[in-house]
């Protein structure tokens, strides 16, 4: 992966730039000590690292505006950062950039149960949004596995999803409004407590724009009443195809669970070893969760298990208690961590049409043989969002490159069968160069024209999302 | 003009010297425009339907009825309950799916299942330079590049001519029940808020003619359970309600006057309606738990001053159709439009 060469002229002006930042922000909000800026050298795509020129941590929208205005006038690139859990390198700095972290913006500004929304500062973590409303019987639906750490700002930038988005949608479907600052330092408010836009849907455009159109400082989020209860069923099959067919039949029958998660044998084994969740040693495991009152849960699970039995499952375990439910989810939630115990891994995130599941899994197996690297599959089966985990050895020269090549081939396969490169993690730097395989020149050009409108000088997170050759003329 | 392929449409726009008025079924246009009529009816047909993947892809000129009947045969549906305003607006064309998307037409289920923009997962369109552009795709989860899908939804044909649209679908419910509460508008917002704060997954919350109506949908047993629970929570009764009439605002069809569609914070619904009445409005239909007001007012009544947060669209009548936006938003929107349609060929006067 290439990053553009840092601008030598900016590097030479470091002292002057930092001094200017200290003029507009309190001293403690500007970090330029190389030992401290090192903490910001990467996000969760930790194979790539580069300490920034400086880090700023504004404590308000106004401070954010002041610092953006200053960087804009000095021509210094800015990389917004939430909690740094991006798996795509979205928050990866360049040497000549200033990291703008929203970690100090964590307040709840308003909760309104009558109108079912909460307004928070954007640095607040995903889980603590639900934390702020759950005693009143509400929750914030999008639930990325990283929800303990990741910030709403990052969720909005990446349009993050979660295990329960089959029913509740992803971030963009639960976002009502934002306050954000453009690279030029202008504060704008989009949306609010009412639904839908008067004119163009700028909110929909901002969500998923990977920190390239503005720095989000506040967000108004839809909160929902908690269901009476939820219960998963665990179903094991001796073939991926049959598991896939079972998912298709369930959806076809008109039952819409809140989650349908899929794990294959390598992941099941790793998760079992790591968590002792009691998973059977099978080829494919489904965790299907439904919600409602006890009677409603029974009604839905009745239908689901009846369909599943037609596919001769090796194991079918309906949770009977809160403890069993937690156990069933435990292994799935720890799956990435468990794979990480075995090896270094790279987590892919392509989406495919659900009907192409068996074909895609066969393709992935073939690529795994061809490259000689093992793969585990764990994903949201209801919506086709795959998460192949490619295992490699970071200490072995050439292994990372091999892994990246194989990852690229898997993602191209996802596109070929009618899907896309990324379902929820974003493009960042990781999939930037692959954008050519999903989009034509005009498709990319019009997206870049949108950035031209919000950030004409291309100073905000400029080296992300678009292939470097495509964005080169604009980044100059 | 009626292009029959995307390529033909692209060439038509690339070589155009004068603006177009883009017409799907001609049933949902609001506000003025000018230009040679450009019909999308030649771009018709369902491209792909995978019930087990809950996805449908159709060309933009496909009649909505064709899509809805195919889905109904398979016990599925478009989640967002698109309205049909022909009776209200006195139009007679055949509504197309492209028109639904271009106007982001979303009915009562918007509060639970989202708007059209939330179910729309992909678009193909021809921009003002005649370029064929795709964004999104046919899969439910997709964050690859910027989300122009949302931007195109509700852009009223001003950013591009839609040629193909993709949706995620929902299973049709086995059963539906409505709980009715007889009450005045003033208290209805509180009733609807209470219902929405319950765990009963309400998929419609309306108030019209002294009746508050709350809908639940799903499996038989579940609907029976939730209907009863909701009725006892709210002190209402399970009864009959015409959700199609509600969706299509049939209450105002054939009645003289302007029709406004107003989106506000739900708890502001009744007070906003009261303020609008003082300005001359005659009648109101509440939807979206109080957050959507359909208002009937004598021709030319000026209502916008009473709306402090939210927005009002003039659906039927002469005047400023779209809510003027705050300066920074208006500037960004105008600049975007300039990028998508630099020669101002597509529905030029519409949307400001
Ligand atoms: C173990 C693990 C599990 C994960 N599971 C999931 C999952 O289930 N689903 C999922 O979708 N993702 C998942 N992720 C990915 C990641 O957590 C999400 O992308 C998350 O939304 C990133 O949030 P963050 O606050 O850490 O953002 P960062 O990593 O700090 O930044 C992400 C992007 O947001 C931009 N950004 C940050 N703040 C702002 C701002 N204020 N304004 C504008 N742009 C901004 C950055 O520039 C960057 O492009 C997982 C990650 C890990 C490590």
Tab-separated table of C-alpha atoms and ligand atoms in Angstrom, chain A residues 42-45 64 78-92 99-102 105 122-126 143-147 149-163 170-171 180-181 206 209-218 332-333 336-337 345 347 349 380 385 387 423-426 428 460-461 464-465, chain B residues 141 143, ligand 1:
chain	number	residue	atom	x	y	z
A	42	UNK	CA	-2.295	3.950	13.216
A	43	UNK	CA	-5.822	2.668	13.687
A	44	UNK	CA	-6.874	-0.991	13.868
A	45	UNK	CA	-5.288	-1.629	10.451
A	64	UNK	CA	-12.942	22.402	15.972
A	78	UNK	CA	-6.285	17.129	8.470
A	79	UNK	CA	-7.211	13.545	9.340
A	80	UNK	CA	-10.267	13.238	11.626
A	81	UNK	CA	-10.140	10.518	14.230
A	82	UNK	CA	-12.674	8.992	16.577
A	83	UNK	CA	-11.427	6.048	18.623
A	84	UNK	CA	-9.052	4.670	16.022
A	85	UNK	CA	-10.749	1.288	15.589
A	86	UNK	CA	-11.097	1.540	11.811
A	87	UNK	CA	-10.092	-1.685	10.107
A	88	UNK	CA	-9.592	0.097	6.800
A	89	UNK	CA	-6.940	2.632	7.776
A	90	UNK	CA	-9.479	5.442	7.627
A	91	UNK	CA	-7.744	7.296	10.459
A	92	UNK	CA	-4.191	6.570	9.265
A	99	UNK	CA	-4.817	14.448	13.425
A	100	UNK	CA	-8.033	16.003	14.699
A	101	UNK	CA	-9.337	13.728	17.439
A	102	UNK	CA	-12.833	14.103	18.859
A	105	UNK	CA	-16.308	15.477	22.812
A	122	UNK	CA	-19.541	12.767	18.340
A	123	UNK	CA	-16.639	11.406	20.367
A	124	UNK	CA	-18.998	9.472	22.616
A	125	UNK	CA	-18.644	5.723	22.277
A	126	UNK	CA	-21.354	3.686	20.615
A	143	UNK	CA	-24.096	-2.436	17.315
A	144	UNK	CA	-20.658	-2.921	15.747
A	145	UNK	CA	-18.615	-5.555	17.592
A	146	UNK	CA	-16.224	-2.744	18.495
A	147	UNK	CA	-19.020	-0.840	20.236
A	149	UNK	CA	-14.499	1.477	21.978
A	150	UNK	CA	-15.620	2.997	18.705
A	151	UNK	CA	-17.020	6.522	18.600
A	152	UNK	CA	-20.252	7.711	17.013
A	153	UNK	CA	-18.051	9.982	14.849
A	154	UNK	CA	-16.316	6.945	13.370
A	155	UNK	CA	-19.638	5.105	13.018
A	156	UNK	CA	-21.046	7.990	11.005
A	157	UNK	CA	-17.921	8.326	8.891
A	158	UNK	CA	-17.946	4.601	8.064
A	159	UNK	CA	-21.711	4.066	8.157
A	160	UNK	CA	-21.019	1.172	10.499
A	161	UNK	CA	-23.254	-1.828	10.897
A	162	UNK	CA	-23.658	-4.548	13.456
A	163	UNK	CA	-25.062	-7.980	14.077
A	170	UNK	CA	-27.057	0.449	9.790
A	171	UNK	CA	-25.899	3.849	11.031
A	180	UNK	CA	-20.306	19.350	11.431
A	181	UNK	CA	-17.493	21.669	10.474
A	206	UNK	CA	-22.243	12.709	4.946
A	209	UNK	CA	-18.085	9.738	3.606
A	210	UNK	CA	-15.101	8.538	5.663
A	211	UNK	CA	-14.191	11.897	7.169
A	212	UNK	CA	-13.636	13.511	3.792
A	213	UNK	CA	-16.491	16.017	3.693
A	214	UNK	CA	-16.468	17.530	7.168
A	215	UNK	CA	-15.670	16.886	10.817
A	216	UNK	CA	-18.762	15.766	12.673
A	217	UNK	CA	-18.937	17.162	16.214
A	218	UNK	CA	-22.521	16.351	17.241
A	332	UNK	CA	-19.453	-15.284	17.962
A	333	UNK	CA	-18.629	-12.019	19.661
A	336	UNK	CA	-12.123	-12.142	15.771
A	337	UNK	CA	-10.202	-12.165	19.016
A	345	UNK	CA	-5.156	-12.133	10.475
A	347	UNK	CA	-10.376	-9.223	8.167
A	349	UNK	CA	-15.628	-7.164	4.605
A	380	UNK	CA	-23.834	-11.635	8.746
A	385	UNK	CA	-21.867	-9.217	4.495
A	387	UNK	CA	-15.971	-11.406	6.926
A	423	UNK	CA	-20.215	-3.767	3.597
A	424	UNK	CA	-19.435	-1.881	6.777
A	425	UNK	CA	-15.722	-1.246	7.402
A	426	UNK	CA	-15.192	1.344	4.709
A	428	UNK	CA	-9.994	3.819	3.823
A	460	UNK	CA	-9.560	16.681	4.643
A	461	UNK	CA	-8.393	13.065	4.817
A	464	UNK	CA	-8.362	7.824	1.348
A	465	UNK	CA	-11.245	6.161	-0.498
B	141	UNK	CA	-24.844	-3.654	3.085
B	143	UNK	CA	-20.294	1.335	2.146
C	1	LIG	C1	-12.490	-5.794	16.842
C	1	LIG	C2	-13.213	-4.896	15.887
C	1	LIG	C3	-14.511	-5.204	15.526
C	1	LIG	C4	-15.207	-4.388	14.643
C	1	LIG	N1	-16.489	-4.700	14.337
C	1	LIG	C5	-17.182	-3.920	13.500
C	1	LIG	C6	-18.535	-4.234	13.179
C	1	LIG	O1	-19.116	-5.186	13.671
C	1	LIG	N2	-19.179	-3.431	12.296
C	1	LIG	C7	-18.573	-2.338	11.744
C	1	LIG	O2	-19.212	-1.661	10.959
C	1	LIG	N3	-17.295	-2.018	12.037
C	1	LIG	C8	-16.582	-2.774	12.893
C	1	LIG	N4	-15.280	-2.448	13.187
C	1	LIG	C9	-14.649	-1.286	12.530
C	1	LIG	C10	-14.668	0.031	13.326
C	1	LIG	O3	-14.874	-0.199	14.686
C	1	LIG	C11	-15.735	0.979	12.789
C	1	LIG	O4	-15.392	1.390	11.487
C	1	LIG	C12	-15.936	2.216	13.678
C	1	LIG	O5	-17.063	2.942	13.257
C	1	LIG	C13	-14.776	3.163	13.689
C	1	LIG	O6	-15.001	4.112	14.712
C	1	LIG	P1	-13.811	4.917	15.390
C	1	LIG	O7	-14.399	5.915	16.310
C	1	LIG	O8	-12.828	4.019	15.967
C	1	LIG	O9	-13.237	5.689	14.134
C	1	LIG	P2	-11.733	5.875	13.637
C	1	LIG	O10	-11.082	4.577	13.425
C	1	LIG	O11	-11.051	6.836	14.548
C	1	LIG	O12	-12.005	6.578	12.276
C	1	LIG	C14	-12.730	5.938	11.264
C	1	LIG	C15	-13.008	6.926	10.132
C	1	LIG	O13	-13.826	7.966	10.607
C	1	LIG	C16	-13.287	9.226	10.326
C	1	LIG	N5	-13.676	10.100	11.425
C	1	LIG	C17	-13.425	9.921	12.737
C	1	LIG	N6	-13.947	10.909	13.448
C	1	LIG	C18	-14.562	11.744	12.585
C	1	LIG	C19	-15.298	12.957	12.725
C	1	LIG	N7	-15.472	13.545	13.910
C	1	LIG	N8	-15.800	13.532	11.622
C	1	LIG	C20	-15.610	12.976	10.417
C	1	LIG	N9	-14.922	11.838	10.225
C	1	LIG	C21	-14.410	11.227	11.301
C	1	LIG	C22	-11.797	8.959	10.254
C	1	LIG	O14	-11.125	9.931	9.508
C	1	LIG	C23	-11.774	7.605	9.598
C	1	LIG	O15	-11.876	7.740	8.223
C	1	LIG	C24	-14.567	-3.248	14.080
C	1	LIG	C25	-13.265	-2.943	14.455
C	1	LIG	C26	-12.578	-3.749	15.334
C	1	LIG	C27	-11.188	-3.361	15.705
